[in-house]
CSV table of C-alpha atoms in Angstrom, one decimal:
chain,number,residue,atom,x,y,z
A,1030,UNK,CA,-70.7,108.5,307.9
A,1031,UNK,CA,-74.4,107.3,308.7
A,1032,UNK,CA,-75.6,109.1,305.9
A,1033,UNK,CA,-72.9,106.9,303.3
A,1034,UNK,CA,-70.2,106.8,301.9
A,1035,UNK,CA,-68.6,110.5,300.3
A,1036,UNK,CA,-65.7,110.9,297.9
A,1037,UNK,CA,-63.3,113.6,298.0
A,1038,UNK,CA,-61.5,115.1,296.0
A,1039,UNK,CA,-58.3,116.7,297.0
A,1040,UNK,CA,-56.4,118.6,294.2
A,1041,UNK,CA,-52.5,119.4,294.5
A,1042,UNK,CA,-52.9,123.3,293.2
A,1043,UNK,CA,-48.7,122.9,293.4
A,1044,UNK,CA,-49.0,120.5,290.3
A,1045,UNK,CA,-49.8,123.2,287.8
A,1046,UNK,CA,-46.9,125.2,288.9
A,1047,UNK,CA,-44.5,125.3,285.9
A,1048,UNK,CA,-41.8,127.0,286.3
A,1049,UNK,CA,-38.0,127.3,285.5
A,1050,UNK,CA,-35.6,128.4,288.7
A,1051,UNK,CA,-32.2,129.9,287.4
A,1052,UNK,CA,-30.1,130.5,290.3
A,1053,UNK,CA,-28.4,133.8,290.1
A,1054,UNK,CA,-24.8,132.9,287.8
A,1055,UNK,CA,-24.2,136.3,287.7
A,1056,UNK,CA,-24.3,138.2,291.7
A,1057,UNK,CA,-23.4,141.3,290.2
A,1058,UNK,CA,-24.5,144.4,287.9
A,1059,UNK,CA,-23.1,144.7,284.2
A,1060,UNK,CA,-19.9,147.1,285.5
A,1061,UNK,CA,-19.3,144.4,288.0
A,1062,UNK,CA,-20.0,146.9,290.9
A,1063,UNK,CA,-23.0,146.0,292.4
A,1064,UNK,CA,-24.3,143.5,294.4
A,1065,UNK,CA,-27.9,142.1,293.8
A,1066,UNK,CA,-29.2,142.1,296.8
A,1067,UNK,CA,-31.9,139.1,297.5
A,1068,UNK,CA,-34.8,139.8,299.2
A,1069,UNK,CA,-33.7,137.4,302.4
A,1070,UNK,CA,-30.6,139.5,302.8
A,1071,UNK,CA,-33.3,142.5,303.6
A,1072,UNK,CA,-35.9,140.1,306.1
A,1073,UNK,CA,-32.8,138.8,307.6
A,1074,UNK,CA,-31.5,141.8,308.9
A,1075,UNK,CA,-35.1,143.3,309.4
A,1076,UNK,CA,-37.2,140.2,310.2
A,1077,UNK,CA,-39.8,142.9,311.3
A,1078,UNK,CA,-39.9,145.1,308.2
A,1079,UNK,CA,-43.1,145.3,305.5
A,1080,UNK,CA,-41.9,144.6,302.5
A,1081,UNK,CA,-43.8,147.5,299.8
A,1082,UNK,CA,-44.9,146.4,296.2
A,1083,UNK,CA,-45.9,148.5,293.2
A,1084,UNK,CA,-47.6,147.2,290.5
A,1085,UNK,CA,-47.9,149.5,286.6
A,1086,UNK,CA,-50.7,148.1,284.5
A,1087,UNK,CA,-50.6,148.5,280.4
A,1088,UNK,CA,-53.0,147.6,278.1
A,1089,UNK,CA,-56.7,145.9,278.2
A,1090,UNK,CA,-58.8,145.2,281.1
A,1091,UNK,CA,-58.1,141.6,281.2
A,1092,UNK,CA,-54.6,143.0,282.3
A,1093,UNK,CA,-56.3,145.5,284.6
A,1094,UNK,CA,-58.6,142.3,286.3
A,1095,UNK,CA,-54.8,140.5,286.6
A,1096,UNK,CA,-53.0,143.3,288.0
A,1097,UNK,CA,-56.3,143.1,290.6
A,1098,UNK,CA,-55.1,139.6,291.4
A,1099,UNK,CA,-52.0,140.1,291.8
A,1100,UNK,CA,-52.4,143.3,294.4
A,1101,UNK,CA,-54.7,140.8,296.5
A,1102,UNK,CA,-52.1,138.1,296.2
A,1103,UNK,CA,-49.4,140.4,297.4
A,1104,UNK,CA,-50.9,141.6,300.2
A,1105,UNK,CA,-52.4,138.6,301.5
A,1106,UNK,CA,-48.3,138.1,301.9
A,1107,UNK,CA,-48.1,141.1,304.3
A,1108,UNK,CA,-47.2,143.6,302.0
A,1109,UNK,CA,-48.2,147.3,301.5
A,1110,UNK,CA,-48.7,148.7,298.6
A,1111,UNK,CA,-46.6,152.3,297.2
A,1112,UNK,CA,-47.8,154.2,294.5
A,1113,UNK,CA,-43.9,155.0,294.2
A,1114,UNK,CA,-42.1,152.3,291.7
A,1115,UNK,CA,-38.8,153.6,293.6
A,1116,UNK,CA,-39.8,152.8,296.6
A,1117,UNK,CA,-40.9,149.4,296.5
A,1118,UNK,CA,-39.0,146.2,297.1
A,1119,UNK,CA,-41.3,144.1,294.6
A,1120,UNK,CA,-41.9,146.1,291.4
A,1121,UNK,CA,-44.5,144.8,289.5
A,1122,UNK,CA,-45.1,145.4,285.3
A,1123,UNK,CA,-48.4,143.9,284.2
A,1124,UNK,CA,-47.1,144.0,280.4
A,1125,UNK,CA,-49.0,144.7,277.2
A,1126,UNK,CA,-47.5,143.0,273.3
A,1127,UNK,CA,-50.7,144.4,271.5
A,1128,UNK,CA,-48.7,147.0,269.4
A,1129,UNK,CA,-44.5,147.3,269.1
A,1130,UNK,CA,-44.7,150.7,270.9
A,1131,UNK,CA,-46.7,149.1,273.9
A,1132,UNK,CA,-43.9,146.5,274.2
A,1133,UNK,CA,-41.1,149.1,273.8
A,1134,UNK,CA,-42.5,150.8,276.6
A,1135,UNK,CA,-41.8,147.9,279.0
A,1136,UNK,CA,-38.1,148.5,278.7
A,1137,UNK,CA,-37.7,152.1,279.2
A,1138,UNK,CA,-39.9,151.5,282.3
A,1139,UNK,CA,-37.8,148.2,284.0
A,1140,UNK,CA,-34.5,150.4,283.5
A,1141,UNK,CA,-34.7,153.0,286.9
A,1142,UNK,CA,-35.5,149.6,288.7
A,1143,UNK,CA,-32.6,147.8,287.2
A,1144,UNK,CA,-30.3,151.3,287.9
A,1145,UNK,CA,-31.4,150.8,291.6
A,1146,UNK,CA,-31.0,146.9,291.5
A,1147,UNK,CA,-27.3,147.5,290.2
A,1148,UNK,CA,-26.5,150.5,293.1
A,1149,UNK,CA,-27.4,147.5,295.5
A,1150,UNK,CA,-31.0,148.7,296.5
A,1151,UNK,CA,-33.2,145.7,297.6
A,1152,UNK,CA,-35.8,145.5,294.8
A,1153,UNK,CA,-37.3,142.2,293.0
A,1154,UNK,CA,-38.5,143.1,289.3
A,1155,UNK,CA,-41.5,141.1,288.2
A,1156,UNK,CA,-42.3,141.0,284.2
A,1157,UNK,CA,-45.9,139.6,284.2
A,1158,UNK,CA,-48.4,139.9,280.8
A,1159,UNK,CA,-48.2,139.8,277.4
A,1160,UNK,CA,-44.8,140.6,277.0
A,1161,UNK,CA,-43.5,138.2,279.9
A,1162,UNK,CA,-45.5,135.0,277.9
A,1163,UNK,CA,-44.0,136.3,274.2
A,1164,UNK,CA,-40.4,137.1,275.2
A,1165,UNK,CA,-39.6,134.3,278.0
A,1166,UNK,CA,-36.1,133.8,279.5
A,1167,UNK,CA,-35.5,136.1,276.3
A,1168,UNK,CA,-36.0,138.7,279.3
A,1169,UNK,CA,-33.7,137.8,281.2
A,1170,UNK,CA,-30.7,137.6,278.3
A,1171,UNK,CA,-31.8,141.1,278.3
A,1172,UNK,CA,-32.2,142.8,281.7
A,1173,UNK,CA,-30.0,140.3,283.9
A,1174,UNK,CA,-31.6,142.6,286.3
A,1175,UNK,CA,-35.0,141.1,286.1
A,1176,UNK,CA,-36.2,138.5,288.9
A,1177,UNK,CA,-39.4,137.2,287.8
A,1178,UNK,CA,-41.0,136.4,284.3
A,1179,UNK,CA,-44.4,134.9,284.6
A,1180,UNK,CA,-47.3,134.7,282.3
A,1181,UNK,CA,-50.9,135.7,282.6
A,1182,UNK,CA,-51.6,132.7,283.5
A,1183,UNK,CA,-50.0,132.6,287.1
A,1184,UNK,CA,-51.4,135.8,287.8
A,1185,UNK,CA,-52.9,134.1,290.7
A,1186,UNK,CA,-49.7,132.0,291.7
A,1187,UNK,CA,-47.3,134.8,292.2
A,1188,UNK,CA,-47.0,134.1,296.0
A,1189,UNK,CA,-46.0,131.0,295.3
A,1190,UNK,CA,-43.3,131.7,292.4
A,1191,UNK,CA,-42.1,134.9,294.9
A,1192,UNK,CA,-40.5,132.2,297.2
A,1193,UNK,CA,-37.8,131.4,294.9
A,1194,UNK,CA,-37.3,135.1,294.0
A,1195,UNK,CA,-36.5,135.8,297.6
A,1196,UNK,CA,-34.1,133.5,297.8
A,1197,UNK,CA,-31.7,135.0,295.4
A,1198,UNK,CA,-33.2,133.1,292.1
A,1199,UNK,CA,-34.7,134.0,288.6
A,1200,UNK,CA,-38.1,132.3,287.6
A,1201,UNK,CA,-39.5,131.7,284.6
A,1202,UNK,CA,-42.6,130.8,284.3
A,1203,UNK,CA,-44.3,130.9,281.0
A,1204,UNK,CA,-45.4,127.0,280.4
A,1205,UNK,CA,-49.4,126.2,279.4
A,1206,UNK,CA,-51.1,125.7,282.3
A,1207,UNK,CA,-54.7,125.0,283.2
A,1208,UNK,CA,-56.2,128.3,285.4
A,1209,UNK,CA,-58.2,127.2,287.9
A,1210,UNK,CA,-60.9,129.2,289.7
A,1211,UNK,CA,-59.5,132.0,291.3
A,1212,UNK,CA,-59.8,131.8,294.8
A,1213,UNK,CA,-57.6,134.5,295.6
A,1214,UNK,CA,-58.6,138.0,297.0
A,1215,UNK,CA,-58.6,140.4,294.5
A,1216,UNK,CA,-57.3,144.3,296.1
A,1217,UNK,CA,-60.1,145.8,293.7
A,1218,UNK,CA,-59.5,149.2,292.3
A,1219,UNK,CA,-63.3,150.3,293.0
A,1220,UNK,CA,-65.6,149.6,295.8
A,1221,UNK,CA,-68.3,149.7,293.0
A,1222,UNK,CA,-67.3,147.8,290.4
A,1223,UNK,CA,-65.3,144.4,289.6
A,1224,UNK,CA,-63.4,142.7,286.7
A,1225,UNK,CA,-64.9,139.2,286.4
A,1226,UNK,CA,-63.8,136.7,283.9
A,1227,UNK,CA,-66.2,134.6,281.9
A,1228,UNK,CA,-63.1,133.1,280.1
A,1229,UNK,CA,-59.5,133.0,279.6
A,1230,UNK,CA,-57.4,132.4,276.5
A,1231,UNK,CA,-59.4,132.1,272.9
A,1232,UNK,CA,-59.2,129.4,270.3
A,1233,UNK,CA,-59.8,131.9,267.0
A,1234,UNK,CA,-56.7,132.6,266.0
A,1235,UNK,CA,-57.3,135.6,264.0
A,1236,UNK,CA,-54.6,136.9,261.8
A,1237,UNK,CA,-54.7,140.0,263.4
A,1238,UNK,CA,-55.2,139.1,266.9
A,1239,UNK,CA,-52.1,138.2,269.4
A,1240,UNK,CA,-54.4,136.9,272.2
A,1241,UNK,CA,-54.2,133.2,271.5
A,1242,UNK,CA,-50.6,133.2,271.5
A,1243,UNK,CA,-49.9,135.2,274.7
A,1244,UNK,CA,-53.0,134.1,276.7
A,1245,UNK,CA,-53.4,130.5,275.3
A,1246,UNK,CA,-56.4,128.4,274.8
A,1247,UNK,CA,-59.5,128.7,275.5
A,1248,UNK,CA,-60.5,128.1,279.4
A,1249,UNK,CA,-64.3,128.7,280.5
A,1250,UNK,CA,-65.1,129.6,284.0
């Protein structure tokens, strides 16, 4: 321009998506009975209908500030949220691995969504958290039923690893990543208040402490 030259800088946000895509080997529940329905099937025959989402939060606030994210990300896709899990087509646990009984918990809380998965309800179960970056596709050796295990690092990317969920698959996605600023719209839980990170991850590695291993390294704002 007549002011100079300017660099830009454009940066591919799809890079740091790391994820694995397992399509679905298995189209039926355990007693061979029931079909998993893929969220397509549903906006196929209803291109009109609002797809519902509920989301159960354990453990510490940095949780509670993801779960935040994730509510704005899911709704910035259309969606309404339930504050009934059995009523929701995308059921969302924001996990906590801080203590055995915490990660227990995860599993008696997935199974009424995996019941309704394997009676041929349309529902996509999301692991996200703790639990989702320890266990892994480990999950999913588990509970077939699950659609989604992602780390708290794509709290803000979940729109983007959905697509692949709606289509019938199962996504992993647990790799390190770099977090970038989030530019998402958080659905915030108060009107006066706000979760705000000054960082993600921690480089300490206390014998004590599980952070380091489920939230990785250090990452300023």
């Amino acid at each position: 321009s007549a002011l100079g030259h300017h660099i830009v800088l454009v940066e591919d946000v799809m890079y740091d998506l790391r994820k694995s895509t397992l399509p679905r080997s298995m189209p039926y529940g355990r007693d061979g009975a029931a079909y998993f329905r893929p969220l397509k099937e549903l906006l196929a025959a209803e291109p009109d209908a609002t797809l519902t989402y509920s989301i159960e939060t354990m453990g510490c606030q940095m949780n509670s500030a993801d779960s935040e994210r994730i509510a704005g990300q899911l709704e910035g896709l259309g969606m309404q949220r339930t504050p009934t899990p059995s009523k929701a087509n995308v059921v969302v646990y924001n996990t906590c691995s801080i203590r055995d009984h915490a990660e227990q918990k995860v599993y008696s809380y997935i199974g009424p969504q995996a019941e309704r998965k394997r009676k041929g309800e349309t529902v996509a179960i999301v692991v996200a958290g703790c639990v989702a970056q320890q266990e892994g596709d480990k999950l999913l050796r588990r509970i077939p039923e699950i659609d989604l295990v992602m780390g708290p690092q794509y709290a803000n990317r979940i729109g983007d690893l959905l697509e692949d969920v709606i289509n019938g698959n199962q996504v992993v996605a647990t790799e390190a990543a770099p977090i970038s600023e989030d530019l998402t719209h958080p659905k915030r839980d108060s009107d006066v208040c706000a979760w705000v990170n000054i960082i993600y991850g921690c480089n300490e590695r206390c014998t004590y402490c599980v952070v380091p291993t489920t939230r990785g390294v250090e990452q300023s704002r």
